[in-house]
Amino acid sequence: MRDGNIGIAIIVETLVTEIERFGELNFDVQVFKKSYLSIKDKFPSLSEDEIYNVIQMAISLYNYKVQENVEMVITAPNSFKLKALKTSIVVHELINNAQKSITLTGYSISDYFAELLEELLDKSRKGVYVNLYVNDFAGKQEQLDKLEVYKGRFLNIYDYNKGADKMAALHAKIIVVDGHKTFISSSNLSYHGLEGNIEMGVLINSNKKACNVEELFKQLRTQKVFTKL
């Protein structure tokens, strides 16, 4: 990395640190002192007002990047007049629109999962990283056999280790896409979960929340809660 790029990287890191610590409160040179001095040192021709403008723009860009949006998602009869997204549509759109990665958990998986399975395989063939966490893989062998055949660099399957408590289970129903969209629901990957039952969940647009969920599963793998198949 060239010296100029290193200098800019240091400024960016300093700005992010101070924005996360102070936000937009008490915006002055004392609060963002390190950022101010870093910018002044790198760009000595800038006036004080111009440096303040740069910091303000950095704050606006940061807030735009980390802004969060939450929407309700339901499985319910069409007669329900609720202002909410439909579970089956959200699940298919999340998978079909994924560009980089998909993290998916499955507690109850039925033959109805076959269509989603094909979508996941298609994504993995196109270079999208797919991580599937299942509860009791052996009990779902028939539905998941095809996935196991294609597992590899872009498709990983993890099975939940029950340990001493045979009643314990992976009961979370979660989809995380591209490190930004997180869907958390009561719905299983089955016909009744996606179409027939009364189910409720939320779709969260947040880099931070998605990162938190991904980190949780990473820790669970490290602690051998899941076994990679």
XYZ file of C-alpha atoms in Angstrom:
229
model
C 0.000 0.000 0.000
C 1.375 3.424 -0.924
C 2.141 5.941 1.838
C -0.730 8.159 0.690
C -3.220 5.334 1.020
C -1.855 4.442 4.452
C -2.358 8.038 5.581
C -5.956 8.068 4.350
C -6.619 4.678 5.976
C -5.409 6.085 9.302
C -7.720 9.103 8.938
C -10.687 6.842 8.157
C -9.961 4.604 11.146
C -9.635 7.635 13.436
C -12.882 9.134 12.135
C -14.828 5.896 12.627
C -13.461 5.487 16.161
C -14.462 9.012 17.182
C -17.845 8.880 15.424
C -18.713 5.654 17.248
C -17.580 7.162 20.528
C -19.101 10.625 20.264
C -21.659 10.510 17.437
C -22.830 13.976 16.408
C -23.008 15.328 19.944
C -20.873 18.336 20.859
C -19.343 18.511 17.416
C -16.233 20.654 17.783
C -12.481 20.396 17.492
C -12.099 19.092 21.051
C -14.462 16.161 20.499
C -13.008 15.143 17.114
C -9.524 16.351 17.941
C -7.614 13.328 16.615
C -9.603 13.318 13.378
C -9.135 17.059 12.973
C -5.366 16.827 13.491
C -5.024 13.805 11.181
C -6.838 15.602 8.362
C -4.917 18.827 8.997
C -1.611 16.952 8.859
C -2.503 15.127 5.640
C -4.126 18.130 3.922
C -2.446 21.259 5.372
C -4.037 23.583 2.800
C -7.562 22.953 4.145
C -9.084 25.642 6.320
C -10.685 24.880 9.686
C -14.176 25.164 8.183
C -13.249 22.824 5.336
C -11.942 20.226 7.785
C -15.181 20.506 9.767
C -17.114 19.933 6.530
C -15.072 16.804 5.816
C -15.828 15.458 9.301
C -19.531 16.272 8.912
C -19.619 14.408 5.591
C -17.878 11.436 7.210
C -20.511 11.394 9.972
C -23.341 11.525 7.419
C -21.812 8.704 5.346
C -21.277 6.586 8.452
C -24.857 7.088 9.644
C -26.163 6.243 6.167
C -24.112 3.043 6.129
C -25.231 1.823 9.551
C -28.855 2.892 9.393
C -31.292 0.146 10.320
C -34.721 -0.725 9.036
C -37.077 -3.376 10.444
C -40.143 -4.786 8.684
C -42.751 -7.251 9.922
C -43.038 -10.560 8.049
C -45.961 -12.970 8.478
C -47.420 -16.262 7.336
C -51.196 -15.848 7.473
C -54.354 -16.361 5.403
C -54.815 -13.879 2.566
C -57.901 -12.602 4.359
C -55.668 -11.065 7.027
C -55.433 -7.363 6.233
C -52.089 -6.687 7.848
C -49.422 -4.317 6.600
C -46.628 -6.864 6.485
C -44.440 -8.816 4.095
C -45.236 -12.455 3.294
C -42.861 -15.107 4.661
C -42.597 -17.254 1.524
C -41.905 -14.221 -0.676
C -39.256 -12.843 1.692
C -37.444 -16.195 1.943
C -37.311 -16.713 -1.835
C -36.303 -13.099 -2.532
C -33.524 -13.172 0.054
C -32.014 -16.297 -1.481
C -32.520 -15.283 -5.116
C -31.088 -11.783 -4.585
C -28.029 -12.900 -2.610
C -24.765 -11.755 -4.180
C -22.093 -12.826 -1.685
C -23.299 -15.076 1.118
C -26.275 -16.887 2.634
C -26.514 -18.210 6.181
C -29.591 -20.356 6.765
C -30.837 -22.441 9.687
C -33.305 -25.302 9.459
C -35.163 -26.898 12.362
C -38.077 -28.585 10.623
C -37.381 -29.297 6.942
C -39.946 -31.026 4.740
C -40.145 -32.100 1.094
C -41.475 -28.588 0.426
C -37.862 -27.480 0.980
C -36.874 -28.998 -2.387
C -37.525 -25.758 -4.286
C -35.406 -23.741 -1.859
C -32.729 -26.425 -2.071
C -32.445 -25.898 -5.829
C -32.165 -22.142 -5.301
C -29.382 -22.638 -2.749
C -27.505 -25.000 -5.064
C -27.837 -22.533 -7.930
C -26.409 -19.759 -5.777
C -23.467 -21.872 -4.601
C -22.655 -22.772 -8.222
C -22.519 -19.048 -8.987
C -19.957 -18.407 -6.247
C -22.254 -17.340 -3.416
C -21.116 -18.770 -0.078
C -23.920 -20.848 1.459
C -23.756 -21.986 5.097
C -26.639 -24.229 6.142
C -27.135 -25.119 9.812
C -29.502 -28.022 10.463
C -30.948 -29.810 13.446
C -30.599 -33.615 13.223
C -29.122 -34.009 9.737
C -29.596 -37.781 9.818
C -33.329 -37.318 10.285
C -33.463 -35.044 7.229
C -31.150 -37.103 5.018
C -33.785 -37.640 2.350
C -34.394 -33.905 1.893
C -30.730 -32.895 2.166
C -28.960 -35.696 0.260
C -28.582 -33.546 -2.849
C -26.997 -30.709 -0.883
C -24.459 -33.070 0.654
C -23.374 -34.226 -2.813
C -22.563 -30.644 -3.826
C -20.992 -29.442 -0.584
C -17.598 -27.849 -1.048
C -15.949 -24.451 -1.124
C -19.163 -22.497 -1.632
C -21.567 -24.827 0.178
C -21.086 -25.853 3.803
C -23.472 -27.912 5.939
C -23.308 -27.921 9.738
C -25.161 -30.347 11.998
C -26.182 -29.483 15.554
C -24.490 -31.516 18.305
C -27.098 -32.383 20.911
C -24.536 -33.459 23.507
C -25.853 -35.068 26.688
C -29.285 -33.454 26.406
C -31.030 -35.410 23.659
C -34.010 -33.048 23.785
C -31.863 -30.018 22.932
C -32.276 -28.639 19.421
C -31.298 -25.935 16.977
C -34.636 -24.147 17.086
C -33.643 -20.750 15.669
C -35.068 -19.861 12.255
C -32.698 -17.372 10.674
C -31.518 -16.266 7.240
C -28.651 -13.789 6.823
C -27.804 -12.512 3.345
C -24.761 -10.537 2.171
C -23.888 -9.419 5.688
C -26.757 -6.934 5.675
C -30.238 -8.495 5.644
C -31.319 -10.695 8.563
C -34.628 -12.560 8.681
C -35.638 -13.971 12.082
C -38.912 -15.860 12.255
C -40.988 -18.508 14.005
C -41.432 -20.144 10.592
C -39.855 -23.486 9.648
C -38.684 -24.431 6.144
C -41.861 -26.362 5.447
C -45.167 -25.823 3.663
C -47.007 -24.924 6.852
C -44.177 -22.682 8.027
C -44.076 -20.717 4.783
C -47.698 -20.971 3.676
C -50.162 -22.622 6.076
C -49.517 -21.632 9.692
C -49.780 -18.355 11.552
C -46.135 -17.300 11.796
C -44.440 -14.011 12.542
C -40.960 -12.611 12.117
C -38.904 -9.549 11.244
C -36.655 -8.589 8.341
C -33.788 -6.414 9.565
C -31.649 -4.305 7.247
C -28.527 -3.696 9.308
C -24.864 -4.485 8.725
C -24.251 -4.511 12.470
C -27.081 -6.911 13.350
C -26.144 -9.246 10.490
C -22.533 -9.203 11.648
C -23.642 -10.023 15.206
C -25.606 -13.063 14.008
C -22.741 -14.297 11.815
C -20.313 -13.869 14.714
C -22.608 -15.887 16.991
C -22.592 -18.836 14.587
C -18.831 -18.531 14.200
C -18.454 -18.838 17.979
C -20.857 -21.789 18.075
C -18.708 -23.563 15.467
C -15.560 -22.816 17.452
C -17.162 -24.259 20.580
C -18.106 -27.435 18.647
C -21.834 -26.817 19.000
C -22.003 -27.629 15.283
C -20.152 -30.283 13.290
C -19.212 -29.579 9.690
C -20.364 -32.426 7.459
